[in-house]
């Protein structure tokens, strides 16, 4: 086999179309407006830093070191950016971090470490508006926490018996709209009302109105439901089982059989006033409100009888203030929040959340923001490009997008005083 070498050919030709779209969106100026001013003598602007960083994930990399080890040689002649070293990128990220804050809770001895970064939260929302993120339709906000297991110097032991961080994330559709990092010993229930207060305040500042809010059982707290009710029209959350809840379920008399796929179940609803005992203890009975409780029950395989309901069933309850949907519609709408777990899988495996580069909580928070922004940009890119190229589909994970679109040999050539991209292949790329 005879090999003929050809210089300056990049295997990532499709990346140029992604970078061109970034330029069309004018992201460079947006970054300069929202991030701290760099020294006049600085060789690399924020556009160079972040375009290079995002290119790692658009080319199939999984850590910042890939920038010099695998990609710099192929991207050094790219007219859209100048490639900095990984150390330069990390240095810039560190300077964007804020000191972590410490909190304590009543009846607790643990120290809870939180990391906030309002400027990057605002930058993320500004970019979402650039990519035509709709703020006019009825938006549904999902909130959840996820564990990022790691052995960093300051990571704490979590309830999963491993050390790591436990960031709280707000997601609308497939777009991350809010991040607040916390250490592993601070689970989702801890100080959640303060976290949600900061999230709703940020969204309100950006004139983003939330119609519906969905969350899991960690949000089933009296003060949390109060702040949610003040900021959204409809709420849907998992109600945690208690003796008061079980007694209320025993009073349901409108059970209807439902098909749950692998088995048959029953679904009913009732009006329920939660947290009565808590309100009595806090002397706030006047603040109690009634909600709709939609309950699905399944027969237990071990036939164990529930003490309060006298049935051998397992129960799944959804608390909501929506009295317009049917019972099945409420259950279906709430169960759609399961898609947030897929988003965490995408962030961890496609956009670097499993490979945190720093040893400090607050510095890794900056990394989480920029990778989340990269994920939001990819969501925009794949939807836009799939409408132009038949080889793409809007639900492709980034790995498939890379194989189908990015990994195409290409070379920049100078012709008539213009930079032109020469694609090697019978491919119908459009600009």
PDB file of C-alpha atoms in Angstrom, residues 144-146 171 216 336-348:
ATOM      1  CA  UNK A 144     -33.878  17.867  40.344  1.00  0.00           C
ATOM      2  CA  UNK A 145     -30.508  17.122  41.901  1.00  0.00           C
ATOM      3  CA  UNK A 146     -27.968  14.629  40.625  1.00  0.00           C
ATOM      4  CA  UNK A 171     -34.403  22.226  33.026  1.00  0.00           C
ATOM      5  CA  UNK A 216     -39.774  14.583  42.907  1.00  0.00           C
ATOM      6  CA  UNK A 336     -42.782  12.923  31.545  1.00  0.00           C
ATOM      7  CA  UNK A 337     -40.345  14.453  34.018  1.00  0.00           C
ATOM      8  CA  UNK A 338     -38.514  11.133  33.807  1.00  0.00           C
ATOM      9  CA  UNK A 339     -36.852  12.684  30.756  1.00  0.00           C
ATOM     10  CA  UNK A 340     -34.765  14.795  33.151  1.00  0.00           C
ATOM     11  CA  UNK A 341     -32.877  11.647  34.126  1.00  0.00           C
ATOM     12  CA  UNK A 342     -31.943  11.215  30.469  1.00  0.00           C
ATOM     13  CA  UNK A 343     -30.684  14.803  30.428  1.00  0.00           C
ATOM     14  CA  UNK A 344     -28.419  14.036  33.380  1.00  0.00           C
ATOM     15  CA  UNK A 345     -27.127  11.008  31.484  1.00  0.00           C
ATOM     16  CA  UNK A 346     -26.393  13.230  28.465  1.00  0.00           C
ATOM     17  CA  UNK A 347     -24.603  15.836  30.602  1.00  0.00           C
ATOM     18  CA  UNK A 348     -22.507  13.210  32.383  1.00  0.00           C
TER      19      UNK A 348
END
